[in-house]
Amino acid sequence: MGTSVTACLGSLGRMPELPEVESVRRQLVPELTGRRIVDAWYDAHPHARLTEVALAVGHRIVEVRRRGKFLLLPLDDGPVSPARPLELVLHLGMTGSLSIGPTSTATGDPDAGLTHVRVRYDLDDGRTLRFRDPRRFGRASVVDADDYAATVPTLATLGPEPLTEAFDPEAFAAALARTSAPVKARLLDQRLVAGVGNIYADEALWRAGIHPASRRVGRTRAVALHRHLVTILEAAVEREGTTFRDYQMVNGASGRYADFLDAYGQAERPCRRCGTTMARTTVAGRGTTFCPSCQRH
DNA sequence: CCTGGTGCCTGGGTGC
DNA sequence: TGCACCCAGGCACCAG
């Protein structure tokens, strides 16, 4: 029961996109599945995106799922069976991370030496799940399962999971054809496809040879972009296991992961495809790196 | 409906 | 060494 080591299951300095969140999910499954939440505490900061956190108390975590960048923890009926099943929704934002470690009674320190803890859940195995979030961009909410429209808007309109058959190339191409916004803005807005953030948007657009600010992406290029998105996300999910362990900051990414990046963080370096100096601009309000030569509008 | 712009938040980096 | 400034960005929200 319990452990003296606090396992960190977070982003460790990189913004968590689908592969990072999937990695966290896989680490959480053996720790949290079947555990009952016996007590809760949360940060009362007025801008904290923490709602109904305490409703989880008394309920067991049935499983640990993921949709896009959201972690979804369905809860069992608990002591008082609610009209609808409850679900704990977690989003790591930019800087969020989760850890499982000793309870406050074991250490005398509620946060076990950790900084910026926003939520604590004491578990029935004598350990505590802690949600850390220095910049408060993440969220934690207990909501009615599968009824997100009023509670988690982005989740309510979330697009298909890119690593499932629900992510269809023809539907993706058709959706892109229907928009006039920059293609990168559409990749980031979570409705066309779930889980893509700034890093993988830049990477996929580079691979597909598409300018991030392009407002016209025809069927052929859209299908290529779809294929590259899947390939890149699959590769990133595979690499996550090692990325968390030997974490080192290099251009905002871990040591091993940095070698994998062709666009993100590569400004002023030669394009790995054509040698042109990579450029940096702003698209959809986000820092964007691209090759001005081989990524076309 | 769609689109683009702004604010939230704070650690870390830069420039003087 | 100290200090002011500014950037990173996922998502919510708002105006047009």
mmCIF file of N, CA and C (backbone and C1' of nucleotides) in Angstrom, chain A residues 15-22 66-70 91 154-155 158-163 167 186-201 229 233 236-237, chain C residues 10-11:
data_model
loop_
_atom_site.group_PDB
_atom_site.id
_atom_site.type_symbol
_atom_site.label_atom_id
_atom_site.label_comp_id
_atom_site.label_asym_id
_atom_site.label_seq_id
_atom_site.Cartn_x
_atom_site.Cartn_y
_atom_site.Cartn_z
ATOM 1 N N MET A 15 4.153 20.969 -23.900
ATOM 2 C CA MET A 15 2.695 21.020 -23.880
ATOM 3 C C MET A 15 2.154 19.659 -24.305
ATOM 4 N N PRO A 16 1.208 19.175 -23.557
ATOM 5 C CA PRO A 16 0.677 17.854 -23.846
ATOM 6 C C PRO A 16 -0.320 17.875 -24.992
ATOM 7 N N GLU A 17 0.018 17.176 -26.040
ATOM 8 C CA GLU A 17 -0.911 16.955 -27.141
ATOM 9 C C GLU A 17 -1.345 15.486 -27.074
ATOM 10 N N LEU A 18 -1.986 15.001 -28.114
ATOM 11 C CA LEU A 18 -2.533 13.638 -28.062
ATOM 12 C C LEU A 18 -1.514 12.587 -27.615
ATOM 13 N N PRO A 19 -0.315 12.533 -28.200
ATOM 14 C CA PRO A 19 0.619 11.468 -27.808
ATOM 15 C C PRO A 19 1.045 11.559 -26.348
ATOM 16 N N GLU A 20 1.251 12.774 -25.866
ATOM 17 C CA GLU A 20 1.651 12.948 -24.474
ATOM 18 C C GLU A 20 0.520 12.541 -23.536
ATOM 19 N N VAL A 21 -0.701 12.941 -23.874
ATOM 20 C CA VAL A 21 -1.838 12.601 -23.021
ATOM 21 C C VAL A 21 -2.083 11.090 -23.049
ATOM 22 N N GLU A 22 -1.903 10.474 -24.216
ATOM 23 C CA GLU A 22 -2.062 9.025 -24.312
ATOM 24 C C GLU A 22 -1.027 8.312 -23.446
ATOM 25 N N ARG A 66 -9.338 8.366 -23.005
ATOM 26 C CA ARG A 66 -8.839 9.612 -23.574
ATOM 27 C C ARG A 66 -9.639 9.974 -24.803
ATOM 28 N N ARG A 67 -9.970 11.253 -24.935
ATOM 29 C CA ARG A 67 -10.558 11.783 -26.181
ATOM 30 C C ARG A 67 -9.782 13.035 -26.513
ATOM 31 N N GLY A 68 -9.076 13.035 -27.656
ATOM 32 C CA GLY A 68 -8.240 14.177 -27.989
ATOM 33 C C GLY A 68 -7.222 14.395 -26.887
ATOM 34 N N LYS A 69 -7.193 15.607 -26.335
ATOM 35 C CA LYS A 69 -6.265 15.899 -25.245
ATOM 36 C C LYS A 69 -6.935 15.766 -23.884
ATOM 37 N N PHE A 70 -8.178 15.314 -23.857
ATOM 38 C CA PHE A 70 -8.904 15.160 -22.590
ATOM 39 C C PHE A 70 -8.716 13.763 -22.019
ATOM 40 N N HIS A 91 -7.986 18.049 -18.143
ATOM 41 C CA HIS A 91 -7.238 18.560 -19.288
ATOM 42 C C HIS A 91 -5.971 19.186 -18.737
ATOM 43 N N THR A 154 -15.486 22.278 -25.852
ATOM 44 C CA THR A 154 -14.576 21.687 -26.831
ATOM 45 C C THR A 154 -14.790 20.177 -26.934
ATOM 46 N N LEU A 155 -15.054 19.551 -25.812
ATOM 47 C CA LEU A 155 -15.281 18.107 -25.806
ATOM 48 C C LEU A 155 -16.595 17.764 -26.503
ATOM 49 N N LEU A 158 -15.925 17.837 -30.254
ATOM 50 C CA LEU A 158 -14.622 17.278 -30.623
ATOM 51 C C LEU A 158 -14.712 16.408 -31.882
ATOM 52 N N GLY A 159 -13.743 16.570 -32.752
ATOM 53 C CA GLY A 159 -13.684 15.792 -33.985
ATOM 54 C C GLY A 159 -13.245 14.369 -33.734
ATOM 55 N N PRO A 160 -13.083 13.578 -34.819
ATOM 56 C CA PRO A 160 -12.741 12.163 -34.688
ATOM 57 C C PRO A 160 -11.339 11.938 -34.124
ATOM 58 N N GLU A 161 -11.178 10.804 -33.457
ATOM 59 C CA GLU A 161 -9.860 10.395 -32.977
ATOM 60 C C GLU A 161 -8.987 10.043 -34.195
ATOM 61 N N PRO A 162 -7.830 10.682 -34.315
ATOM 62 C CA PRO A 162 -7.012 10.486 -35.514
ATOM 63 C C PRO A 162 -6.428 9.078 -35.655
ATOM 64 N N LEU A 163 -6.306 8.337 -34.562
ATOM 65 C CA LEU A 163 -5.713 7.004 -34.659
ATOM 66 C C LEU A 163 -6.767 5.905 -34.647
ATOM 67 N N PHE A 167 -11.416 8.605 -38.198
ATOM 68 C CA PHE A 167 -10.721 9.698 -38.894
ATOM 69 C C PHE A 167 -10.587 9.306 -40.362
ATOM 70 N N ARG A 186 -7.466 25.291 -38.575
ATOM 71 C CA ARG A 186 -8.428 24.181 -38.561
ATOM 72 C C ARG A 186 -7.853 22.955 -37.871
ATOM 73 N N LEU A 187 -6.555 22.739 -38.026
ATOM 74 C CA LEU A 187 -5.938 21.596 -37.334
ATOM 75 C C LEU A 187 -5.952 21.802 -35.820
ATOM 76 N N LEU A 188 -5.856 23.058 -35.393
ATOM 77 C CA LEU A 188 -5.774 23.334 -33.965
ATOM 78 C C LEU A 188 -7.130 23.396 -33.277
ATOM 79 N N ASP A 189 -8.204 23.596 -34.028
ATOM 80 C CA ASP A 189 -9.465 23.926 -33.346
ATOM 81 C C ASP A 189 -10.249 22.714 -32.842
ATOM 82 N N GLN A 190 -9.716 21.505 -33.047
ATOM 83 C CA GLN A 190 -10.212 20.261 -32.426
ATOM 84 C C GLN A 190 -11.512 19.711 -33.023
ATOM 85 N N ARG A 191 -12.136 20.441 -33.949
ATOM 86 C CA ARG A 191 -13.405 19.956 -34.497
ATOM 87 C C ARG A 191 -13.210 19.073 -35.720
ATOM 88 N N LEU A 192 -12.138 19.381 -36.470
ATOM 89 C CA LEU A 192 -11.866 18.608 -37.679
ATOM 90 C C LEU A 192 -11.164 17.298 -37.348
ATOM 91 N N VAL A 193 -10.310 17.383 -36.352
ATOM 92 C CA VAL A 193 -9.618 16.200 -35.849
ATOM 93 C C VAL A 193 -9.227 16.496 -34.402
ATOM 94 N N ALA A 194 -9.282 15.483 -33.557
ATOM 95 C CA ALA A 194 -9.048 15.683 -32.119
ATOM 96 C C ALA A 194 -7.580 15.490 -31.764
ATOM 97 N N GLY A 195 -7.078 16.335 -30.860
ATOM 98 C CA GLY A 195 -5.802 16.054 -30.205
ATOM 99 C C GLY A 195 -4.568 16.695 -30.799
ATOM 100 N N VAL A 196 -4.723 17.420 -31.925
ATOM 101 C CA VAL A 196 -3.564 18.040 -32.560
ATOM 102 C C VAL A 196 -3.298 19.408 -31.929
ATOM 103 N N GLY A 197 -2.049 19.653 -31.547
ATOM 104 C CA GLY A 197 -1.642 20.942 -31.016
ATOM 105 C C GLY A 197 -0.567 21.562 -31.878
ATOM 106 N N ASN A 198 0.093 22.558 -31.340
ATOM 107 C CA ASN A 198 1.015 23.358 -32.147
ATOM 108 C C ASN A 198 2.164 22.544 -32.743
ATOM 109 N N ILE A 199 2.724 21.623 -31.962
ATOM 110 C CA ILE A 199 3.874 20.848 -32.449
ATOM 111 C C ILE A 199 3.480 19.977 -33.633
ATOM 112 N N TYR A 200 2.447 19.154 -33.447
ATOM 113 C CA TYR A 200 2.109 18.181 -34.492
ATOM 114 C C TYR A 200 1.426 18.830 -35.684
ATOM 115 N N ALA A 201 0.812 19.981 -35.486
ATOM 116 C CA ALA A 201 0.272 20.717 -36.627
ATOM 117 C C ALA A 201 1.427 21.162 -37.538
ATOM 118 N N LEU A 229 -0.519 13.123 -40.703
ATOM 119 C CA LEU A 229 -0.975 13.308 -39.317
ATOM 120 C C LEU A 229 -0.985 11.977 -38.576
ATOM 121 N N LEU A 233 1.534 11.079 -35.485
ATOM 122 C CA LEU A 233 0.955 10.841 -34.151
ATOM 123 C C LEU A 233 1.255 9.422 -33.669
ATOM 124 N N ALA A 236 4.825 9.343 -32.557
ATOM 125 C CA ALA A 236 5.015 10.077 -31.309
ATOM 126 C C ALA A 236 4.482 9.277 -30.118
ATOM 127 N N VAL A 237 3.362 8.593 -30.308
ATOM 128 C CA VAL A 237 2.819 7.753 -29.229
ATOM 129 C C VAL A 237 3.836 6.662 -28.887
ATOM 130 P P DG C 10 -1.396 24.732 -28.194
ATOM 131 O "O5'" DG C 10 -2.673 24.173 -27.426
ATOM 132 C "C5'" DG C 10 -2.513 23.472 -26.200
ATOM 133 C "C4'" DG C 10 -3.823 23.460 -25.439
ATOM 134 C "C3'" DG C 10 -5.068 23.270 -26.293
ATOM 135 O "O3'" DG C 10 -6.020 22.526 -25.530
ATOM 136 C "C1'" DG C 10 -5.115 25.438 -25.326
ATOM 137 P P DC C 11 -7.425 22.136 -26.152
ATOM 138 O "O5'" DC C 11 -8.394 23.282 -25.656
ATOM 139 C "C5'" DC C 11 -8.590 23.449 -24.253
ATOM 140 C "C4'" DC C 11 -9.225 24.799 -23.993
ATOM 141 C "C3'" DC C 11 -10.596 25.003 -24.626
ATOM 142 O "O3'" DC C 11 -11.512 25.175 -23.569
ATOM 143 C "C1'" DC C 11 -9.245 26.941 -24.790
#
